[in-house]
Amino acid sequence: MPTEREMASRERLSCDIEITPAFYDIDVMEIVYHGNYVRFLDLARSALLAQFDYDYPRMRDSGFGWPVVDMRLKYVRPAVFGQRLKIKASITEWENRLRIDYLIRDAQAGEKLNSAYTIQVAVDMQTREMRFVCPPVLWERLGVAP
């Protein structure tokens, strides 16, 4: 069972956003096209990183690119046109890679629609070499110890 301090730390490393799928997000089956969930995750990830003042321009300025090298999505229920969605993005790993877990729910009913994760690695922008340990700038921005 996580301690109160661990729970507070997890919440600090999380961000919630709400989106509403538009007409162009819908496929011929009248549900959100599965490929659009990747964009939804990117919106949540960008909001999460921005709250630590380490969005993509800041990453680049710090000398590191952070490409997504692995992604997994688990579709539970379809989302539909006009349905408000709540997306929670949470940083769960930061030592050797940046792992962000996602949970997409119906904003009104709270029903789970999708869970996912992405894994990003630090790449030195000068040498284009992957780092096997996350650079200290990430830990500083997140306010966590290595």
XYZ file of N, CA and C in Angstrom:
438
model
N 0.846 -1.180 0.000
C 0.000 0.000 0.000
C 0.890 1.242 0.000
N 0.707 2.153 -0.991
C 1.534 3.357 -1.046
C 1.293 4.268 0.154
N 2.374 4.930 0.580
C 2.256 5.872 1.686
C 1.605 7.157 1.184
N 1.207 7.998 2.124
C 0.598 9.283 1.775
C 1.578 10.146 0.984
N 2.843 10.090 1.342
C 3.878 10.856 0.642
C 4.045 10.357 -0.792
N 4.044 9.028 -0.978
C 4.157 8.464 -2.326
C 2.956 8.851 -3.184
N 1.768 8.845 -2.585
C 0.559 9.225 -3.316
C 0.629 10.696 -3.741
N 1.106 11.559 -2.855
C 1.228 12.980 -3.178
C 2.248 13.192 -4.294
N 3.351 12.430 -4.256
C 4.371 12.532 -5.289
C 3.821 12.093 -6.641
N 3.042 11.017 -6.649
C 2.441 10.536 -7.904
C 1.492 11.571 -8.485
N 0.711 12.209 -7.635
C -0.224 13.231 -8.118
C 0.530 14.427 -8.690
N 1.650 14.774 -8.066
C 2.452 15.893 -8.549
C 3.034 15.603 -9.924
N 3.277 14.337 -10.225
C 3.837 13.936 -11.511
C 2.742 13.565 -12.507
N 1.537 14.067 -12.300
C 0.393 13.769 -13.163
C -0.259 15.051 -13.652
N -1.032 14.889 -14.705
C -1.757 16.012 -15.285
C -3.034 15.467 -15.910
N -4.134 16.187 -15.751
C -5.405 15.828 -16.380
C -5.769 16.884 -17.411
N -6.227 16.424 -18.565
C -6.775 17.336 -19.562
C -8.128 16.790 -19.995
N -8.934 17.646 -20.580
C -10.201 17.221 -21.167
C -10.209 17.625 -22.633
N -10.709 16.723 -23.467
C -10.878 17.009 -24.886
C -12.242 16.485 -25.319
N -12.705 16.978 -26.438
C -13.946 16.503 -27.031
C -13.652 16.151 -28.484
N -13.746 14.866 -28.844
C -13.480 14.486 -30.228
C -14.365 15.265 -31.202
N -13.741 15.757 -32.252
C -14.447 16.518 -33.281
C -14.901 15.583 -34.401
N -15.656 16.142 -35.334
C -16.173 15.365 -36.452
C -15.049 14.654 -37.207
N -13.926 15.348 -37.424
C -12.819 14.760 -38.186
C -12.097 13.641 -37.436
N -12.401 13.428 -36.162
C -11.815 12.331 -35.388
C -12.575 11.010 -35.576
N -13.727 11.067 -36.206
C -14.633 9.923 -36.280
C -14.412 9.135 -37.577
N -14.545 7.808 -37.505
C -14.399 6.976 -38.694
C -15.766 6.549 -39.232
N -15.765 5.702 -40.236
C -16.992 5.260 -40.881
C -17.892 4.450 -39.943
N -17.334 3.911 -38.873
C -18.110 3.154 -37.886
C -18.764 4.084 -36.849
N -18.539 5.411 -37.017
C -19.107 6.447 -36.155
C -18.535 6.440 -34.735
N -17.286 6.011 -34.634
C -16.547 6.070 -33.375
C -15.210 6.757 -33.652
N -14.507 7.137 -32.592
C -13.201 7.764 -32.779
C -12.259 6.757 -33.427
N -11.671 7.173 -34.541
C -10.694 6.348 -35.254
C -9.526 6.031 -34.326
N -9.108 4.772 -34.299
C -8.096 4.335 -33.323
C -6.787 5.113 -33.423
N -6.399 5.543 -34.601
C -5.156 6.286 -34.764
C -5.178 7.660 -34.104
N -6.360 8.205 -33.876
C -6.442 9.522 -33.248
C -6.092 9.494 -31.770
N -6.131 8.331 -31.150
C -5.762 8.249 -29.739
C -4.293 8.632 -29.533
N -3.454 8.366 -30.522
C -2.040 8.748 -30.414
C -1.934 10.271 -30.277
N -2.724 11.001 -31.042
C -2.736 12.463 -30.935
C -3.252 12.905 -29.573
N -4.275 12.224 -29.071
C -4.813 12.560 -27.748
C -3.735 12.377 -26.674
N -2.962 11.282 -26.783
C -1.873 11.053 -25.819
C -0.842 12.168 -25.910
N -0.538 12.608 -27.120
C 0.440 13.669 -27.294
C -0.024 14.969 -26.651
N -1.309 15.270 -26.765
C -1.849 16.469 -26.111
C -1.668 16.390 -24.596
N -1.958 15.222 -24.019
C -1.813 15.043 -22.566
C -0.348 15.087 -22.153
N 0.520 14.436 -22.933
C 1.952 14.428 -22.620
C 2.508 15.842 -22.682
N 2.112 16.613 -23.688
C 2.594 17.990 -23.815
C 2.152 18.842 -22.632
N 0.912 18.684 -22.207
C 0.420 19.436 -21.040
C 1.178 19.039 -19.781
N 1.442 17.746 -19.621
C 2.171 17.258 -18.446
C 3.577 17.838 -18.411
N 4.295 17.761 -19.507
C 5.674 18.265 -19.534
C 5.723 19.777 -19.386
N 4.734 20.474 -19.908
C 4.692 21.939 -19.789
C 4.571 22.366 -18.333
N 3.900 21.580 -17.503
C 3.756 21.984 -16.105
C 5.093 21.923 -15.360
N 6.087 21.257 -15.935
C 7.432 21.220 -15.357
C 8.393 22.128 -16.126
N 7.833 22.967 -17.012
C 8.623 23.859 -17.848
C 9.691 23.070 -18.607
N 9.281 21.902 -19.109
C 10.179 21.065 -19.906
C 9.412 20.523 -21.106
N 8.790 21.457 -21.838
C 8.083 21.077 -23.053
C 9.113 20.806 -24.157
N 8.642 20.494 -25.343
C 9.566 20.095 -26.402
C 10.579 21.171 -26.784
N 10.201 22.447 -26.885
C 11.238 23.456 -27.153
C 12.292 23.529 -26.041
N 11.862 23.401 -24.778
C 12.825 23.428 -23.653
C 13.733 22.199 -23.695
N 13.168 21.048 -24.075
C 13.999 19.842 -24.210
C 15.101 20.092 -25.234
N 14.695 20.594 -26.394
C 15.660 20.877 -27.457
C 16.715 21.860 -26.971
N 16.262 22.923 -26.289
C 17.199 23.929 -25.785
C 18.153 23.363 -24.744
N 17.735 22.299 -24.045
C 18.617 21.668 -23.051
C 19.608 20.717 -23.708
N 19.481 20.534 -25.032
C 20.440 19.695 -25.756
C 19.976 18.270 -25.975
N 18.704 17.986 -25.669
C 18.222 16.611 -25.794
C 16.918 16.543 -26.577
N 16.853 15.555 -27.435
C 15.599 15.177 -28.055
C 15.051 14.007 -27.257
N 13.767 13.835 -27.270
C 13.133 12.768 -26.497
C 12.139 12.009 -27.378
N 12.635 11.225 -28.342
C 11.703 10.512 -29.208
C 10.954 9.409 -28.452
N 9.724 9.191 -28.883
C 8.953 8.054 -28.378
C 9.515 6.809 -29.060
N 9.975 5.849 -28.264
C 10.549 4.622 -28.816
C 9.655 3.407 -28.609
N 8.633 3.571 -27.783
C 7.706 2.466 -27.535
C 6.369 3.068 -27.116
N 5.294 2.440 -27.573
C 3.960 2.918 -27.244
C 3.024 1.716 -27.221
N 2.117 1.712 -26.254
C 1.118 0.650 -26.187
C -0.207 1.277 -25.813
N -1.231 0.881 -26.535
C -2.588 1.350 -26.261
C -3.490 0.142 -26.069
N -4.358 0.220 -25.103
C -5.330 -0.842 -24.823
C -6.709 -0.213 -24.952
N -7.429 -0.626 -25.980
C -8.769 -0.093 -26.225
C -9.778 -0.923 -25.447
N -10.564 -0.262 -24.615
C -11.552 -0.931 -23.777
C -12.961 -0.679 -24.308
N -13.259 0.584 -24.576
C -14.563 0.980 -25.112
C -14.345 2.114 -26.105
N -15.189 2.228 -27.115
C -14.988 3.300 -28.085
C -15.470 4.656 -27.566
N -14.788 5.688 -28.014
C -15.242 7.054 -27.783
C -16.010 7.494 -29.030
N -16.928 8.428 -28.839
C -17.774 8.859 -29.949
C -17.716 10.378 -30.102
N -18.231 10.840 -31.238
C -18.278 12.260 -31.552
C -18.959 13.037 -30.423
N -18.312 14.115 -29.989
C -18.898 14.992 -28.989
C -18.778 14.530 -27.548
N -18.263 13.336 -27.317
C -18.127 12.812 -25.948
C -16.936 13.499 -25.275
N -17.145 14.073 -24.118
C -16.033 14.677 -23.378
C -15.163 13.579 -22.789
N -13.865 13.692 -23.030
C -12.906 12.710 -22.538
C -11.964 13.367 -21.541
N -11.655 12.646 -20.483
C -10.666 13.092 -19.503
C -9.456 12.184 -19.666
N -8.306 12.802 -19.871
C -7.070 12.046 -20.063
C -6.116 12.382 -18.936
N -5.705 11.364 -18.207
C -4.725 11.528 -17.129
C -3.392 10.990 -17.636
N -2.366 11.819 -17.577
C -1.007 11.427 -17.945
C -0.160 11.477 -16.685
N 0.597 10.405 -16.426
C 1.400 10.309 -15.205
C 2.800 9.808 -15.522
N 3.798 10.530 -15.036
C 5.180 10.076 -15.192
C 5.426 8.984 -14.169
N 5.810 7.802 -14.641
C 6.020 6.668 -13.740
C 7.467 6.177 -13.715
N 8.283 6.587 -14.676
C 9.712 6.248 -14.676
C 10.494 7.429 -15.227
N 11.699 7.652 -14.670
C 12.517 8.768 -15.141
C 14.007 8.527 -14.965
N 14.408 7.369 -14.485
C 15.831 7.121 -14.260
C 16.580 6.867 -15.571
N 16.167 5.856 -16.319
C 16.850 5.475 -17.553
C 16.045 5.799 -18.802
N 14.805 6.125 -18.600
C 13.904 6.461 -19.684
C 12.738 7.232 -19.088
N 11.970 7.856 -19.937
C 10.800 8.584 -19.471
C 9.570 7.781 -19.877
N 8.896 7.231 -18.875
C 7.671 6.475 -19.138
C 6.490 7.294 -18.622
N 5.503 7.429 -19.485
C 4.287 8.134 -19.119
C 3.122 7.176 -19.335
N 2.330 6.993 -18.278
C 1.127 6.166 -18.344
C -0.077 7.074 -18.541
N -1.062 6.578 -19.281
C -2.251 7.360 -19.613
C -3.500 6.564 -19.272
N -4.527 7.284 -18.890
C -5.840 6.695 -18.675
C -6.857 7.642 -19.296
N -7.630 7.124 -20.240
C -8.669 7.919 -20.888
C -10.013 7.419 -20.381
N -10.793 8.357 -19.852
C -12.116 8.047 -19.303
C -13.163 8.972 -19.907
N -14.402 8.525 -19.848
C -15.516 9.414 -20.147
C -15.526 10.455 -19.035
N -15.513 11.727 -19.396
C -15.402 12.796 -18.390
C -16.612 12.856 -17.471
N -17.768 12.494 -17.966
C -18.971 12.586 -17.149
C -19.186 11.333 -16.303
N -19.159 10.171 -16.923
C -19.468 8.930 -16.217
C -18.249 8.306 -15.530
N -17.049 8.695 -15.949
C -15.843 8.119 -15.366
C -15.481 6.758 -15.931
N -16.218 6.289 -16.907
C -15.996 4.973 -17.503
C -14.662 4.926 -18.254
N -13.888 3.871 -18.022
C -12.593 3.702 -18.675
C -12.790 3.357 -20.147
N -12.074 4.096 -21.005
C -12.153 3.862 -22.437
C -10.847 3.320 -23.010
N -9.719 3.745 -22.450
C -8.427 3.387 -23.015
C -7.358 3.566 -21.951
N -6.372 2.689 -21.971
C -5.172 2.894 -21.172
C -3.982 2.751 -22.110
N -2.903 3.422 -21.781
C -1.760 3.423 -22.679
C -0.503 3.798 -21.914
N 0.628 3.619 -22.578
C 1.875 4.182 -22.081
C 2.765 4.523 -23.258
N 3.655 5.478 -23.029
C 4.706 5.793 -23.989
C 6.033 5.765 -23.251
N 7.071 5.402 -23.989
C 8.429 5.424 -23.457
C 9.268 6.293 -24.378
N 9.963 7.244 -23.767
C 10.844 8.135 -24.493
C 12.242 7.990 -23.930
N 13.235 8.180 -24.781
C 14.622 8.145 -24.331
C 15.301 9.452 -24.706
N 16.291 9.810 -23.920
C 17.056 11.027 -24.195
C 18.058 10.744 -25.307
N 18.104 11.641 -26.281
C 19.073 11.563 -27.365
C 19.828 12.881 -27.396
N 21.154 12.797 -27.328
C 21.996 13.985 -27.388
C 21.819 14.629 -28.769
N 21.425 15.892 -28.806
C 21.147 16.558 -30.076
C 22.414 16.787 -30.906
N 23.574 16.862 -30.251
C 24.835 17.068 -30.983
C 25.327 15.781 -31.632
N 25.359 14.707 -30.849
C 25.945 13.453 -31.349
C 24.904 12.495 -31.913
N 23.615 12.754 -31.612
C 22.497 11.877 -32.009
C 22.587 10.493 -31.361
N 23.307 10.428 -30.251
C 23.439 9.166 -29.518
C 22.435 9.113 -28.378
N 21.889 7.917 -28.190
C 20.936 7.699 -27.111
C 21.679 7.656 -25.785
N 21.085 8.267 -24.772
C 21.629 8.224 -23.418
C 20.995 7.056 -22.688
N 21.784 6.322 -21.955
C 21.263 5.170 -21.219
C 20.839 5.524 -19.799
N 21.129 6.755 -19.399
C 20.645 7.311 -18.138
C 20.074 8.677 -18.482
N 18.920 8.995 -17.936
C 18.311 10.286 -18.233
C 19.211 11.412 -17.743
N 19.300 12.489 -18.479
C 20.160 13.598 -18.072
C 19.620 14.294 -16.826
N 20.523 14.858 -16.024
C 20.108 15.534 -14.787
C 19.069 16.623 -14.989
N 19.028 17.249 -16.173
C 18.050 18.310 -16.392
C 16.624 17.780 -16.220
N 16.370 16.537 -16.592
C 15.029 15.966 -16.412
C 14.706 15.857 -14.929
N 15.631 15.330 -14.152
C 15.403 15.180 -12.706
C 15.197 16.536 -12.046
N 15.987 17.532 -12.482
C 15.846 18.877 -11.915
C 14.453 19.432 -12.211
N 14.013 19.299 -13.446
C 12.691 19.821 -13.832
C 11.567 19.110 -13.081
N 11.703 17.799 -12.922
C 10.669 17.032 -12.231
C 10.737 17.188 -10.712
N 11.884 17.626 -10.210
C 12.047 17.758 -8.763
C 12.167 16.416 -8.072
N 12.858 15.475 -8.750
C 13.054 14.133 -8.194
C 14.539 13.827 -8.099
N 14.869 12.938 -7.236
C 16.263 12.517 -7.078
C 16.555 11.405 -8.079
N 17.795 11.363 -8.586
C 18.169 10.293 -9.523
C 18.194 8.931 -8.860
